[in-house]
Amino acid sequence: MKKNLNWILWSSLTLVILGIALNFYLNYFSLAYALIGVFVLLISGWGYLVQAKNDVNGVMDHWKRESYQSDIEQYTR
């Protein structure tokens, strides 16, 4: 899943950047600016996914650390 999502994201970012450059070259400025908006949305969506993944990993690490500490306290008392 991760490799597929990463490949789709990089390919879509590349296509958007090429589309922006092509539309500026062909003097289709409104379409180029619309693609800049799509580019910003892709970057912000990617940031949201990374932040959500980081939050999940942080909660899982905290949960593992707490369960490990409670096991130590249970067997040492």
PDB file of C-alpha atoms in Angstrom:
ATOM      1  CA  MET A   1       0.000   0.000   0.000  1.00  0.00           C
ATOM      2  CA  LYS A   2       2.747   2.433   0.972  1.00  0.00           C
ATOM      3  CA  LYS A   3       4.733   1.916  -2.240  1.00  0.00           C
ATOM      4  CA  ASN A   4       1.608   2.297  -4.389  1.00  0.00           C
ATOM      5  CA  LEU A   5       0.526   5.467  -2.621  1.00  0.00           C
ATOM      6  CA  ASN A   6       4.026   6.917  -2.806  1.00  0.00           C
ATOM      7  CA  TRP A   7       4.309   6.113  -6.538  1.00  0.00           C
ATOM      8  CA  ILE A   8       0.894   7.640  -7.294  1.00  0.00           C
ATOM      9  CA  LEU A   9       1.743  10.761  -5.324  1.00  0.00           C
ATOM     10  CA  TRP A  10       5.117  11.343  -6.984  1.00  0.00           C
ATOM     11  CA  SER A  11       3.729  10.694 -10.471  1.00  0.00           C
ATOM     12  CA  SER A  12       0.777  13.045  -9.926  1.00  0.00           C
ATOM     13  CA  LEU A  13       3.086  15.768  -8.572  1.00  0.00           C
ATOM     14  CA  THR A  14       5.332  15.371 -11.613  1.00  0.00           C
ATOM     15  CA  LEU A  15       2.371  15.575 -14.002  1.00  0.00           C
ATOM     16  CA  VAL A  16       0.995  18.668 -12.271  1.00  0.00           C
ATOM     17  CA  ILE A  17       4.362  20.448 -12.427  1.00  0.00           C
ATOM     18  CA  LEU A  18       4.770  19.548 -16.105  1.00  0.00           C
ATOM     19  CA  GLY A  19       1.218  20.719 -16.756  1.00  0.00           C
ATOM     20  CA  ILE A  20       1.908  24.046 -15.070  1.00  0.00           C
ATOM     21  CA  ALA A  21       5.037  24.593 -17.147  1.00  0.00           C
ATOM     22  CA  LEU A  22       3.276  23.603 -20.382  1.00  0.00           C
ATOM     23  CA  ASN A  23       0.283  25.855 -19.734  1.00  0.00           C
ATOM     24  CA  PHE A  24       2.501  28.838 -18.959  1.00  0.00           C
ATOM     25  CA  TYR A  25       4.435  28.129 -22.168  1.00  0.00           C
ATOM     26  CA  LEU A  26       1.210  27.952 -24.211  1.00  0.00           C
ATOM     27  CA  ASN A  27      -0.158  31.132 -22.544  1.00  0.00           C
ATOM     28  CA  TYR A  28      -3.065  29.365 -20.823  1.00  0.00           C
ATOM     29  CA  PHE A  29      -2.556  31.261 -17.589  1.00  0.00           C
ATOM     30  CA  SER A  30      -5.907  30.516 -15.933  1.00  0.00           C
ATOM     31  CA  LEU A  31      -5.408  26.778 -16.367  1.00  0.00           C
ATOM     32  CA  ALA A  32      -1.833  27.052 -15.099  1.00  0.00           C
ATOM     33  CA  TYR A  33      -2.992  28.883 -11.979  1.00  0.00           C
ATOM     34  CA  ALA A  34      -5.718  26.255 -11.451  1.00  0.00           C
ATOM     35  CA  LEU A  35      -3.023  23.577 -11.600  1.00  0.00           C
ATOM     36  CA  ILE A  36      -1.014  25.519  -9.040  1.00  0.00           C
ATOM     37  CA  GLY A  37      -4.073  25.229  -6.782  1.00  0.00           C
ATOM     38  CA  VAL A  38      -4.172  21.479  -7.391  1.00  0.00           C
ATOM     39  CA  PHE A  39      -0.456  21.350  -6.572  1.00  0.00           C
ATOM     40  CA  VAL A  40      -1.039  23.119  -3.257  1.00  0.00           C
ATOM     41  CA  LEU A  41      -3.898  20.732  -2.450  1.00  0.00           C
ATOM     42  CA  LEU A  42      -1.702  17.711  -3.193  1.00  0.00           C
ATOM     43  CA  ILE A  43       1.094  19.013  -0.970  1.00  0.00           C
ATOM     44  CA  SER A  44      -1.305  19.764   1.897  1.00  0.00           C
ATOM     45  CA  GLY A  45      -2.983  16.363   1.553  1.00  0.00           C
ATOM     46  CA  TRP A  46       0.398  14.659   1.625  1.00  0.00           C
ATOM     47  CA  GLY A  47       1.299  16.611   4.756  1.00  0.00           C
ATOM     48  CA  TYR A  48      -1.960  15.555   6.394  1.00  0.00           C
ATOM     49  CA  LEU A  49      -1.257  11.886   5.636  1.00  0.00           C
ATOM     50  CA  VAL A  50       2.256  12.131   7.072  1.00  0.00           C
ATOM     51  CA  GLN A  51       0.969  13.866  10.202  1.00  0.00           C
ATOM     52  CA  ALA A  52      -1.763  11.252  10.699  1.00  0.00           C
ATOM     53  CA  LYS A  53       0.768   8.437  10.294  1.00  0.00           C
ATOM     54  CA  ASN A  54       3.096  10.144  12.779  1.00  0.00           C
ATOM     55  CA  ASP A  55       0.271  10.529  15.306  1.00  0.00           C
ATOM     56  CA  VAL A  56      -0.683   6.857  15.005  1.00  0.00           C
ATOM     57  CA  ASN A  57       2.928   5.762  15.443  1.00  0.00           C
ATOM     58  CA  GLY A  58       3.319   8.042  18.453  1.00  0.00           C
ATOM     59  CA  VAL A  59       0.233   6.604  20.146  1.00  0.00           C
ATOM     60  CA  MET A  60       1.336   3.041  19.429  1.00  0.00           C
ATOM     61  CA  ASP A  61       4.831   3.735  20.796  1.00  0.00           C
ATOM     62  CA  HIS A  62       3.374   5.320  23.923  1.00  0.00           C
ATOM     63  CA  TRP A  63       1.019   2.369  24.423  1.00  0.00           C
ATOM     64  CA  LYS A  64       3.858  -0.144  24.019  1.00  0.00           C
ATOM     65  CA  ARG A  65       6.063   1.822  26.419  1.00  0.00           C
ATOM     66  CA  GLU A  66       3.313   2.011  29.058  1.00  0.00           C
ATOM     67  CA  SER A  67       2.483  -1.698  28.828  1.00  0.00           C
ATOM     68  CA  TYR A  68       6.181  -2.528  29.125  1.00  0.00           C
ATOM     69  CA  GLN A  69       6.514  -0.360  32.243  1.00  0.00           C
ATOM     70  CA  SER A  70       3.465  -1.953  33.886  1.00  0.00           C
ATOM     71  CA  ASP A  71       4.902  -5.447  33.252  1.00  0.00           C
ATOM     72  CA  ILE A  72       8.168  -4.439  34.917  1.00  0.00           C
ATOM     73  CA  GLU A  73       6.381  -3.004  37.932  1.00  0.00           C
ATOM     74  CA  GLN A  74       4.153  -6.069  38.236  1.00  0.00           C
ATOM     75  CA  TYR A  75       7.018  -8.549  38.355  1.00  0.00           C
ATOM     76  CA  THR A  76       9.446  -6.515  40.476  1.00  0.00           C
ATOM     77  CA  ARG A  77       7.067  -5.843  43.387  1.00  0.00           C
TER      78      ARG A  77
END
